[in-house]
Amino acid sequence: MSQSQVRVRFAPSPTGPLHIGGIRTALFNYLFAKKHNGTFILRIEDTDQTRFVEGAEKYINDSLEWLGLTPDEGVLQGGKFGPYKQSERNEIYKKYADELIAKGWAYYAFDSSEDLDKLRAKYETDKMTFAYDCQTRKQLCNSLTLSESETNQRLNSDGSWVIRFKMPEDFEIHATDLIRGDVKFMSNTLDDKVLYKSAENLPTYHLANIVDDHLMEISHVIRGEEWLPSLPLHVMLYKAFEWDKTMPHFAHLPLILKPSGKGKLSKRDGDKEGFPVFPIQYEAPNGEIASGYREAGYFPDAVNNLLALLGWNSGTEQEVFSIEELSSLFSLDRVNKSGARFDPEKAKWFNHQYLIAKPNNQLAELFNLELTSKNISMPIEKIETIVGLVKERINFVSELWSQTFFFFEAPSNYDEKVVQKRWKDQVPKFMLKLSQMLSTHENWTCDSIKEATSQLISSENENFGNIMNTLRLVLVGGSFGPDLFTIVELIGKDQTVARINKACTVL
RNA sequence: GGUCCCUUCGUCUAGGGGUUAGGACACAAGAUUUUCAUUCUUGAAACAGGGGUUCGAUUCCCCUAGGGACUACCA
């Protein structure tokens, strides 16, 4: 595989459900890979056992599958750079940590987390922030301050230790971000991050991430902006390993912000604010359920589309794109720098666009599933017609029923306001005449029915608008629905007559 | 607090040294639909502030303010 080959990875950790921010990151990686005929890799970063959540990995796979963002390489797909789960790559990392120690880029630290916590607390009372860095490491318990023999003794004892990166002093770190340009950091302001922990015999994110990206020949790291602060560390790690020549390019995506209020979108925002934050429904191990876009009735393409436009645009006025169009149009230099507030209303609009673009027969099939569950059966052709009548006015397939129930069953109650406005003294008399006329009407098409009804209305000196509204009331239960004579034609003669007669006795 | 990132209508954004600063969502009004919705038309709505640079800045630079992220033996 050549060096110029695009290889990107989406590297979530299975600590819970992935929200749409994570999905957006996956999507941008996917689009970038497709655009460049590259490889999209899914790597599971499960180096923190304490935060491992049962089912989270499956959730990630299911979500990506639903959206069609299928990895080219990954735990399920395989590939020659596997394994793709960090917990299964365990034995790889230690030697790289050792290499850093040998080169003088890292050191052993023996301070207990309790001691460090105390230190942090103490600093805080002095309104300062503790950092394990080039200054404090000189006073702490590590292989830099301890003698070699004492270090070895501690390493061989039962006590736990960690390997920390030895961040150089007074060094200006330059990094290039494909979206933000050059970013500079002073190494003094950075701390000595833990790279490896003996207690679990596991690397931390930083080490595992760099080692795996290198080993998997990742060409571009496309991740959320929350990682920007660790970019200098990562750049230094590449330098320390002498991998600078093949260091991937970095692109930090703008964050997705809460629709209202402050901060980035979080897992807790969704159901509280009345919109899903998760791609598909998530049931936590404790049984709590968080709603998903799939269950809310969104089409996967619509979700991809709306997410793509959060932080990226084509530069044209087009907003509705198929995944193929996105794949060929996507480019990192059209990604925005600033965070994007998520707009649930526009999300619905995107789904509406996909819904109205869907052929009626497909919508009818989806709707038929719901009808079947209600024990309603009707020829699919007729459902198609009904769906076509109302699809312009809805955003979701799930709204179909409330817009069309009167095609399938008589209204069980009548809108009080409309009754008061329309159901006046002589109305029942006329309605009975109308039902009588219709019951003998032969040519049951909307045009013919309309003509006959109009004639009756004028011969009886009734007001057309008033009668229309009243007829609508008795047929659908309120003042809603598509063209009235189309409804009359579709529900048929018997239903029409029966509904009129029922209203006359009930109201 | 420290470090870093960001800043065009309410929101997502286009644009870019001279523009009537464009589009979309949402909102409002009108037309059509003898109802509802759709549709169409129209409207209101933005360059955070202050300094430079320049003939000219919303656009380039600096400062301020505001927002955000990070600041774990989490990712």
Coordinates of C-alpha atoms (C1' of nucleotides) in Angstrom, one line a residue:
Chain A
M1 CA 0.0 0.0 0.0
S2 CA 1.5 3.3 -1.1
Q3 CA 2.3 6.1 1.3
S4 CA 0.0 8.5 -0.5
Q5 CA -3.0 6.2 0.0
V6 CA -5.7 7.8 2.1
R7 CA -6.4 5.8 5.3
V8 CA -8.7 7.4 7.9
R9 CA -10.1 6.0 11.1
F10 CA -13.0 6.6 13.3
A11 CA -11.9 5.6 16.8
P12 CA -14.7 5.7 19.4
S13 CA -14.4 4.3 22.8
P14 CA -17.2 2.0 23.9
T15 CA -18.2 3.9 27.0
G16 CA -21.9 4.4 26.1
P17 CA -23.9 5.4 23.1
L18 CA -22.4 7.5 20.4
H19 CA -24.2 10.8 19.9
I20 CA -24.6 12.6 16.7
G21 CA -21.4 14.6 17.2
G22 CA -19.5 11.3 17.1
I23 CA -21.6 10.2 14.1
R24 CA -20.7 13.4 12.3
T25 CA -17.0 12.7 12.9
A26 CA -17.5 9.2 11.5
L27 CA -19.4 10.6 8.6
F28 CA -16.7 13.1 7.7
N29 CA -14.0 10.4 7.9
Y30 CA -16.2 8.2 5.7
L31 CA -16.8 11.0 3.2
F32 CA -13.1 11.9 3.1
A33 CA -12.1 8.3 2.5
K34 CA -14.7 7.8 -0.3
K35 CA -13.7 11.1 -1.9
H36 CA -10.1 10.0 -2.1
N37 CA -10.7 6.3 -2.9
G38 CA -9.3 5.6 0.5
T39 CA -9.9 3.3 3.4
F40 CA -12.3 4.0 6.2
I41 CA -11.3 2.2 9.4
L42 CA -13.2 1.6 12.6
R43 CA -11.0 1.1 15.6
I44 CA -12.4 0.5 19.0
E45 CA -10.4 2.3 21.7
D46 CA -11.2 0.4 24.8
T47 CA -8.1 1.0 26.9
D48 CA -10.1 2.2 29.9
Q49 CA -11.6 -0.9 31.4
T50 CA -13.3 1.1 34.2
R51 CA -15.5 3.0 31.7
F52 CA -16.3 0.0 29.6
V53 CA -20.0 -0.3 28.9
E54 CA -21.6 -3.6 27.9
G55 CA -23.3 -3.3 24.5
A56 CA -21.7 0.0 23.5
E57 CA -19.5 -1.5 20.8
K58 CA -22.5 -3.2 19.3
Y59 CA -24.3 0.1 19.4
I60 CA -21.5 1.7 17.4
N61 CA -21.7 -1.0 14.8
D62 CA -25.4 -0.9 14.6
S63 CA -25.5 2.9 14.3
L64 CA -22.9 3.0 11.5
E65 CA -24.7 0.2 9.7
W66 CA -28.0 2.0 9.9
L67 CA -26.4 5.0 8.4
G68 CA -24.6 3.1 5.7
L69 CA -21.2 4.2 7.0
T70 CA -19.7 0.8 6.7
P71 CA -16.0 0.6 7.6
D72 CA -13.6 -1.0 5.1
E73 CA -11.6 -2.3 7.9
G74 CA -12.6 -3.0 11.5
V75 CA -13.4 -5.5 14.1
L76 CA -16.3 -7.0 12.1
Q77 CA -14.8 -6.4 8.6
G78 CA -11.3 -7.5 9.4
G79 CA -8.3 -6.2 7.5
K80 CA -4.6 -6.7 7.5
F81 CA -3.8 -4.1 10.1
G82 CA -5.8 -5.9 12.8
P83 CA -6.8 -6.5 15.5
Y84 CA -8.9 -3.4 15.4
K85 CA -9.8 -3.4 19.1
Q86 CA -7.1 -1.9 21.4
S87 CA -7.7 -4.3 24.2
E88 CA -6.7 -7.1 21.8
R89 CA -3.6 -5.2 20.9
N90 CA -2.4 -5.1 24.4
E91 CA 1.0 -6.7 24.1
I92 CA 1.9 -4.2 21.3
Y93 CA 2.0 -1.1 23.4
K94 CA 4.4 -1.9 26.2
K95 CA 7.4 -2.1 24.0
Y96 CA 6.7 1.3 22.6
A97 CA 6.5 2.7 26.1
D98 CA 9.8 1.0 26.9
E99 CA 11.3 2.5 23.8
L100 CA 10.4 6.0 24.9
I101 CA 12.0 5.3 28.3
A102 CA 15.1 4.0 26.7
K103 CA 15.3 7.1 24.5
G104 CA 14.8 9.4 27.4
W105 CA 11.4 10.6 26.2
A106 CA 9.6 9.1 29.2
Y107 CA 10.1 8.1 32.8
Y108 CA 8.5 6.0 35.5
A109 CA 6.4 7.7 38.1
F110 CA 5.4 6.1 41.4
D111 CA 3.2 8.8 42.9
S112 CA -0.1 7.3 43.9
S113 CA -3.3 8.8 42.6
E114 CA -4.2 9.6 46.2
D115 CA -1.1 11.6 46.6
L116 CA -1.7 13.5 43.4
D117 CA -5.3 14.2 44.4
K118 CA -4.1 15.7 47.6
L119 CA -1.6 17.8 45.8
R120 CA -4.3 19.0 43.4
A121 CA -6.5 19.9 46.4
K122 CA -3.7 21.7 48.1
Y123 CA -2.9 23.7 44.9
E124 CA -6.6 24.6 44.6
T125 CA -6.8 26.1 48.0
D126 CA -3.9 28.3 46.9
K127 CA -5.9 29.2 43.8
M128 CA -3.5 27.4 41.6
T129 CA -3.7 24.4 39.3
F130 CA -1.5 21.4 39.8
A131 CA 0.1 19.9 36.8
Y132 CA 2.6 17.1 36.6
D133 CA 5.0 19.0 34.4
C134 CA 8.6 19.9 33.8
Q135 CA 8.6 21.9 37.1
T136 CA 6.8 19.7 39.5
R137 CA 8.3 16.4 38.3
K138 CA 11.5 17.5 39.9
Q139 CA 9.8 17.3 43.3
L140 CA 7.8 14.2 42.8
C141 CA 8.4 10.5 43.1
N142 CA 9.7 9.2 39.8
S143 CA 12.7 7.7 38.0
L144 CA 14.0 11.2 37.4
T145 CA 14.3 12.0 41.1
L146 CA 15.0 8.5 42.5
S147 CA 18.3 6.7 42.1
E148 CA 18.5 3.9 39.6
S149 CA 18.6 1.2 42.2
E150 CA 15.6 2.6 44.0
T151 CA 13.7 2.9 40.8
N152 CA 14.4 -0.7 39.9
Q153 CA 13.5 -1.8 43.4
R154 CA 10.1 -0.1 43.1
L155 CA 9.5 -1.5 39.6
N156 CA 10.1 -5.0 40.9
S157 CA 7.9 -4.5 44.0
D158 CA 4.1 -5.0 44.0
G159 CA 3.4 -1.3 43.9
S160 CA 1.9 0.2 40.7
W161 CA 3.6 2.7 38.5
V162 CA 3.0 4.6 35.4
I163 CA 5.1 5.8 32.5
R164 CA 4.8 9.5 31.8
F165 CA 5.9 11.4 28.8
K166 CA 8.8 13.7 29.5
M167 CA 7.7 16.9 27.9
P168 CA 10.7 19.0 27.0
E169 CA 11.2 22.4 28.5
D170 CA 11.1 25.7 26.6
F171 CA 10.3 24.1 23.3
E172 CA 7.9 25.6 20.8
I173 CA 5.7 23.0 19.2
H174 CA 4.3 23.7 15.8
A175 CA 1.5 21.8 14.5
T176 CA -0.6 22.1 11.3
D177 CA -4.3 21.6 11.3
L178 CA -5.9 21.2 7.9
I179 CA -8.9 23.2 9.1
R180 CA -7.3 25.8 11.4
G181 CA -3.8 26.3 9.9
D182 CA -0.7 26.5 12.1
V183 CA -1.2 26.2 15.8
K184 CA 1.7 26.9 18.2
F185 CA 2.2 25.7 21.8
M186 CA 4.9 26.2 24.4
S187 CA 6.0 22.9 25.8
N188 CA 6.2 24.4 29.3
T189 CA 2.5 24.9 29.5
L190 CA 2.0 21.2 28.8
D191 CA 2.0 18.4 31.3
D192 CA 3.7 15.0 31.4
K193 CA 0.8 12.8 30.4
V194 CA 0.5 9.2 31.5
L195 CA 1.2 6.9 28.6
Y196 CA 1.1 3.5 30.3
K197 CA -0.3 2.2 33.6
S198 CA 1.1 -0.8 35.2
A199 CA -2.0 -1.5 37.3
E200 CA -4.0 -2.6 34.3
N201 CA -1.0 -3.2 32.0
L202 CA -2.6 -1.0 29.5
P203 CA -1.6 2.1 27.6
T204 CA -3.6 5.3 27.9
Y205 CA -5.4 6.8 24.9
H206 CA -2.5 9.0 23.9
L207 CA 0.0 6.2 23.5
A208 CA -2.3 3.6 22.0
N209 CA -3.7 6.2 19.6
I210 CA -0.3 7.3 18.2
V211 CA 1.0 3.8 18.0
D212 CA -2.1 2.4 16.3
D213 CA -2.3 5.3 13.9
H214 CA 1.3 4.7 12.9
L215 CA 0.9 0.9 12.6
M216 CA -2.3 1.2 10.7
E217 CA -0.7 3.7 8.4
I218 CA -3.3 6.3 9.0
S219 CA -2.9 9.2 6.6
H220 CA -5.4 11.7 8.1
V221 CA -6.6 12.1 11.6
I222 CA -10.1 13.7 11.5
R223 CA -11.5 14.1 14.9
G224 CA -13.4 16.5 17.1
E225 CA -12.1 19.8 18.2
E226 CA -11.9 18.6 21.8
W227 CA -8.7 16.9 20.8
L228 CA -7.0 20.0 19.7
P229 CA -5.3 20.6 23.1
S230 CA -3.7 17.2 22.9
L231 CA -2.3 17.8 19.4
P232 CA 1.1 19.1 20.7
L233 CA 1.5 15.9 22.8
H234 CA 0.7 13.8 19.8
V235 CA 3.1 15.7 17.6
M236 CA 5.8 15.3 20.2
L237 CA 5.1 11.5 20.4
Y238 CA 5.6 11.2 16.7
K239 CA 8.8 13.1 17.1
A240 CA 9.9 10.9 20.0
F241 CA 9.3 7.7 18.0
E242 CA 11.0 9.3 15.0
W243 CA 7.9 8.8 13.0
D244 CA 7.6 12.5 12.0
K245 CA 8.1 11.7 8.3
T246 CA 4.9 9.6 8.2
M247 CA 3.0 11.5 10.7
P248 CA -0.7 11.8 9.6
H249 CA -2.3 15.1 8.8
F250 CA -4.6 16.4 11.4
A251 CA -8.0 18.0 11.0
H252 CA -10.0 19.1 14.0
L253 CA -13.7 19.3 13.4
P254 CA -15.8 22.1 14.9
L255 CA -18.0 21.0 17.8
I256 CA -21.8 20.6 17.6
L257 CA -23.3 22.8 20.2
K258 CA -26.6 22.6 22.1
P259 CA -29.6 24.1 20.3
S260 CA -30.1 26.4 23.2
G261 CA -28.0 27.3 26.2
K262 CA -24.4 26.9 26.6
G263 CA -21.8 24.3 25.6
K264 CA -21.4 21.4 23.3
L265 CA -24.1 18.9 22.6
S266 CA -24.1 16.2 25.2
K267 CA -25.7 12.9 25.7
R268 CA -28.1 14.3 28.2
D269 CA -29.5 17.0 26.0
G270 CA -31.8 15.0 23.8
D271 CA -34.9 13.9 25.4
K272 CA -34.9 16.9 27.7
E273 CA -35.0 19.3 24.7
G274 CA -37.4 17.1 22.8
F275 CA -35.1 15.8 20.0
P276 CA -32.9 12.8 19.7
V277 CA -29.2 13.1 20.1
F278 CA -28.5 9.5 19.3
P279 CA -28.6 7.8 15.9
I280 CA -30.6 4.8 17.1
Q281 CA -32.4 4.1 20.3
Y282 CA -30.1 3.2 23.2
E283 CA -31.0 1.0 26.1
A284 CA -28.5 1.4 28.9
P285 CA -27.5 -1.6 31.0
N286 CA -29.6 -0.1 33.8
G287 CA -32.7 -0.2 31.5
E288 CA -32.8 3.6 30.7
I289 CA -33.8 4.3 27.2
A290 CA -32.6 7.2 25.1
S291 CA -34.4 7.9 21.9
G292 CA -32.8 7.7 18.5
Y293 CA -33.2 9.3 15.1
R294 CA -34.2 5.9 13.6
E295 CA -37.0 5.5 16.0
A296 CA -38.1 9.1 15.6
G297 CA -38.8 8.3 11.9
Y298 CA -35.7 9.8 10.3
F299 CA -34.4 8.3 7.1
P300 CA -30.7 7.4 7.4
D301 CA -29.8 9.5 4.3
A302 CA -31.6 12.5 5.9
V303 CA -29.5 12.2 9.0
N304 CA -26.3 11.9 7.0
N305 CA -27.3 14.9 5.0
L306 CA -28.2 17.1 7.9
L307 CA -25.0 16.2 9.8
A308 CA -22.9 16.8 6.7
L309 CA -24.2 20.4 6.6
L310 CA -23.3 21.0 10.2
G311 CA -19.8 22.4 9.8
W312 CA -19.5 21.8 6.1
N313 CA -21.0 23.2 2.9
S314 CA -20.5 22.8 -0.8
G315 CA -20.2 26.4 -1.5
T316 CA -23.3 26.3 -3.6
E317 CA -26.9 26.8 -2.6
Q318 CA -27.7 23.2 -2.7
E319 CA -28.6 21.7 0.6
V320 CA -30.0 18.3 -0.2
F321 CA -27.3 15.8 -1.1
S322 CA -27.3 12.1 -1.5
I323 CA -24.4 10.3 0.2
E324 CA -22.8 9.7 -3.2
E325 CA -23.0 13.4 -3.9
L326 CA -21.5 14.2 -0.5
S327 CA -18.7 11.6 -1.1
S328 CA -17.7 13.3 -4.3
L329 CA -18.1 16.9 -3.1
F330 CA -16.6 16.6 0.4
S331 CA -13.4 18.5 1.1
L332 CA -11.7 19.4 4.4
D333 CA -11.0 22.9 3.3
R334 CA -14.7 23.6 3.1
V335 CA -15.2 22.6 6.8
N336 CA -15.9 25.5 9.1
K337 CA -13.8 26.6 12.0
S338 CA -16.6 27.6 14.4
G339 CA -18.9 25.4 16.3
A340 CA -22.4 24.8 14.9
R341 CA -25.5 25.0 17.0
F342 CA -27.7 22.0 16.3
D343 CA -31.2 23.0 15.0
P344 CA -33.8 20.4 15.5
E345 CA -36.3 22.3 13.3
K346 CA -34.0 22.2 10.3
A347 CA -33.3 18.5 11.0
K348 CA -37.0 17.9 10.5
W349 CA -37.0 19.9 7.3
F350 CA -34.2 17.7 6.0
N351 CA -36.3 14.6 6.7
H352 CA -39.3 16.3 5.0
Q353 CA -37.2 16.7 1.9
Y354 CA -36.3 13.0 1.8
L355 CA -39.9 12.0 2.6
I356 CA -41.4 14.0 -0.3
A357 CA -38.8 12.7 -2.6
K358 CA -39.6 9.1 -1.8
P359 CA -41.9 7.4 -4.3
N360 CA -45.4 6.8 -2.9
N361 CA -45.2 3.0 -3.2
Q362 CA -42.2 3.0 -0.8
L363 CA -44.0 5.3 1.7
A364 CA -47.1 3.1 1.4
E365 CA -45.1 0.1 2.3
L366 CA -43.7 1.7 5.3
F367 CA -47.1 3.0 6.3
N368 CA -48.6 -0.4 5.7
L369 CA -46.4 -1.8 8.5
E370 CA -48.2 0.5 10.9
L371 CA -51.6 -0.3 9.5
T372 CA -51.0 -4.0 9.8
S373 CA -50.1 -3.5 13.5
K374 CA -53.5 -1.8 13.9
N375 CA -55.1 -4.7 12.2
I376 CA -56.1 -2.6 9.2
S377 CA -55.7 -4.0 5.8
M378 CA -56.3 -2.2 2.5
P379 CA -55.0 -2.7 -1.0
I380 CA -51.5 -1.2 -1.3
E381 CA -52.5 0.8 -4.4
K382 CA -55.1 2.6 -2.3
I383 CA -52.6 3.3 0.5
E384 CA -50.3 4.7 -2.1
T385 CA -53.0 7.1 -3.3
I386 CA -53.7 8.2 0.3
V387 CA -50.0 8.7 1.1
G388 CA -49.6 10.8 -2.0
L389 CA -52.4 13.0 -0.9
V390 CA -50.7 14.1 2.4
K391 CA -47.0 13.6 2.1
E392 CA -46.3 17.2 1.4
R393 CA -47.6 18.2 4.8
I394 CA -45.7 15.9 7.0
N395 CA -42.1 15.3 8.0
F396 CA -42.2 11.7 9.2
V397 CA -43.9 8.5 8.1
S398 CA -45.2 8.3 11.7
E399 CA -47.3 11.4 11.1
L400 CA -49.2 9.6 8.3
W401 CA -51.8 8.1 10.6
S402 CA -52.9 11.3 12.2
Q403 CA -53.3 12.8 8.8
T404 CA -55.1 9.9 7.2
F405 CA -56.9 7.9 9.9
F406 CA -60.3 8.9 8.5
F407 CA -59.6 6.9 5.3
F408 CA -59.5 3.8 7.4
E409 CA -62.0 4.3 10.1
A410 CA -64.9 6.7 10.9
P411 CA -64.1 9.5 13.2
S412 CA -64.8 8.6 16.8
N413 CA -65.4 12.1 18.0
Y414 CA -66.0 15.6 16.5
D415 CA -64.0 18.8 17.0
E416 CA -66.2 20.8 19.5
K417 CA -65.3 24.2 18.0
V418 CA -66.2 23.1 14.5
V419 CA -69.5 21.5 15.7
Q420 CA -70.5 24.8 17.3
K421 CA -69.7 26.8 14.2
R422 CA -71.2 24.5 11.6
W423 CA -73.9 22.3 13.1
K424 CA -76.7 24.8 13.0
D425 CA -80.5 24.3 13.0
Q426 CA -81.4 23.3 9.4
V427 CA -78.1 21.5 8.8
P428 CA -79.1 18.0 9.8
K429 CA -82.1 18.2 7.5
F430 CA -79.9 19.0 4.6
M431 CA -77.3 16.4 5.5
L432 CA -79.9 13.7 5.4
K433 CA -81.0 14.9 2.0
L434 CA -77.4 14.8 0.9
S435 CA -76.9 11.3 2.2
Q436 CA -80.0 10.1 0.5
M437 CA -78.9 11.6 -2.8
L438 CA -75.4 10.1 -2.5
S439 CA -76.7 6.7 -1.6
T440 CA -78.3 6.5 -5.0
H441 CA -75.5 8.3 -6.8
E442 CA -74.0 6.0 -9.5
N443 CA -70.8 7.4 -10.8
W444 CA -68.6 7.4 -7.7
T445 CA -65.8 9.7 -8.8
C446 CA -64.8 12.9 -7.1
D447 CA -65.8 15.0 -10.0
S448 CA -69.2 13.5 -10.4
I449 CA -69.9 13.6 -6.7
K450 CA -68.8 17.2 -6.5
E451 CA -71.2 18.1 -9.4
A452 CA -74.1 16.3 -7.9
T453 CA -73.5 17.8 -4.5
S454 CA -73.2 21.3 -5.9
Q455 CA -76.5 20.9 -7.6
L456 CA -78.2 19.8 -4.5
I457 CA -76.7 22.7 -2.5
S458 CA -77.8 25.3 -5.0
S459 CA -81.3 23.8 -5.4
E460 CA -81.7 23.9 -1.7
N461 CA -80.3 27.4 -1.5
E462 CA -77.6 26.4 0.9
N463 CA -74.2 28.0 1.3
F464 CA -71.6 26.0 -0.5
G465 CA -68.7 26.8 1.9
N466 CA -70.7 26.1 5.0
I467 CA -71.9 22.7 3.7
M468 CA -68.4 21.8 2.6
N469 CA -67.1 22.4 6.1
T470 CA -69.9 20.6 7.7
L471 CA -69.5 17.6 5.4
R472 CA -65.8 17.6 6.3
L473 CA -66.7 17.7 9.9
V474 CA -68.9 14.6 9.7
L475 CA -66.5 12.7 7.5
V476 CA -63.2 13.3 9.2
G477 CA -64.2 14.7 12.6
G478 CA -62.8 18.2 12.2
S479 CA -61.5 20.8 9.8
F480 CA -58.5 19.0 8.3
G481 CA -57.5 16.6 5.6
P482 CA -57.0 16.8 1.8
D483 CA -59.6 17.7 -0.8
L484 CA -63.0 16.7 0.5
F485 CA -64.4 15.0 -2.6
T486 CA -61.2 12.9 -3.0
I487 CA -61.9 11.7 0.6
V488 CA -65.5 11.0 -0.3
E489 CA -64.4 9.0 -3.4
L490 CA -61.8 7.0 -1.5
I491 CA -63.8 6.1 1.6
G492 CA -66.6 5.0 -0.7
K493 CA -70.4 5.4 -0.9
D494 CA -71.3 3.2 2.1
Q495 CA -68.9 4.9 4.5
T496 CA -69.9 8.4 3.3
V497 CA -73.5 7.8 3.8
A498 CA -73.0 6.0 7.1
R499 CA -70.9 8.8 8.5
I500 CA -73.4 11.4 7.5
N501 CA -76.2 9.5 9.0
K502 CA -74.3 8.8 12.2
A503 CA -73.5 12.5 12.6
C504 CA -77.1 13.4 12.3
T505 CA -78.1 11.1 15.1
V506 CA -75.1 11.8 17.4
L507 CA -74.8 15.6 17.0
Chain B
rG1 C1' -7.1 30.5 36.8
rG2 C1' -3.9 28.6 32.6
rU3 C1' -3.4 26.8 27.4
rC4 C1' -5.6 26.6 22.7
rC5 C1' -9.7 27.4 19.2
rC6 C1' -13.6 30.4 17.4
rU7 C1' -16.8 35.1 16.2
rU8 C1' -21.7 37.3 9.1
rC9 C1' -29.5 37.5 10.1
rG10 C1' -32.6 34.0 16.1
rU11 C1' -30.2 29.2 13.8
rC12 C1' -27.1 26.7 9.7
rU13 C1' -24.2 29.3 6.3
rA14 C1' -22.3 31.9 1.2
rG15 C1' -19.2 35.8 0.3
rG16 C1' -14.9 38.7 0.4
rG17 C1' -10.7 45.2 0.1
rG18 C1' -15.5 48.9 -3.6
rU19 C1' -21.8 43.8 -3.2
rU20 C1' -28.8 46.4 -2.8
rA21 C1' -23.9 41.4 2.1
rG22 C1' -26.8 35.9 -1.1
rG23 C1' -29.3 31.2 0.3
rA24 C1' -31.8 27.7 3.8
rC25 C1' -34.6 26.7 8.6
rA26 C1' -37.7 29.3 11.8
rC27 C1' -41.0 33.7 11.9
rA28 C1' -44.6 37.4 9.7
rA29 C1' -47.8 39.2 5.7
rG30 C1' -50.4 38.5 1.1
rA31 C1' -52.2 35.3 -3.0
rU32 C1' -54.2 30.6 -4.4
rU33 C1' -56.8 26.5 -2.3
rU34 C1' -65.0 27.8 -1.0
rU35 C1' -61.9 24.1 5.0
rC36 C1' -56.8 22.4 6.6
rA37 C1' -52.3 21.7 4.6
rU38 C1' -49.4 22.4 0.3
rU39 C1' -47.7 25.9 -3.3
rC40 C1' -46.3 30.9 -4.8
rU41 C1' -45.0 36.0 -3.7
rU42 C1' -43.3 39.4 -0.3
rG43 C1' -41.3 41.0 4.4
rA44 C1' -38.4 41.5 8.8
rA45 C1' -33.6 39.9 10.2
rA46 C1' -26.4 39.9 10.3
rC47 C1' -20.7 41.4 9.3
rA48 C1' -19.4 41.7 18.3
rG49 C1' -16.7 46.5 19.7
rG50 C1' -12.3 49.6 19.3
rG51 C1' -7.9 50.7 17.0
rG52 C1' -4.7 50.4 12.8
rU53 C1' -3.2 49.3 7.2
rU54 C1' -5.7 51.4 2.8
rC55 C1' -8.3 56.2 -1.5
rG56 C1' -11.7 52.6 0.6
rA57 C1' -12.7 47.5 5.3
rU58 C1' -17.6 43.4 6.9
rU59 C1' -13.2 41.2 4.4
rC60 C1' -6.1 42.1 6.2
rC61 C1' -3.4 43.1 11.1
rC62 C1' -3.7 44.2 16.5
rC63 C1' -6.4 44.8 21.0
rU64 C1' -10.8 44.2 23.9
rA65 C1' -15.2 41.6 24.7
rG66 C1' -18.0 37.3 24.1
rG67 C1' -18.4 32.1 23.2
rG68 C1' -16.2 27.2 23.2
rA69 C1' -12.8 23.2 24.2
rC70 C1' -9.1 21.2 27.2
rU71 C1' -6.8 21.3 31.9
rA72 C1' -7.5 12.6 34.9
rC73 C1' -3.4 6.6 36.0
rC74 C1' -11.1 9.2 30.5
rA75 C1' -11.4 9.0 25.7

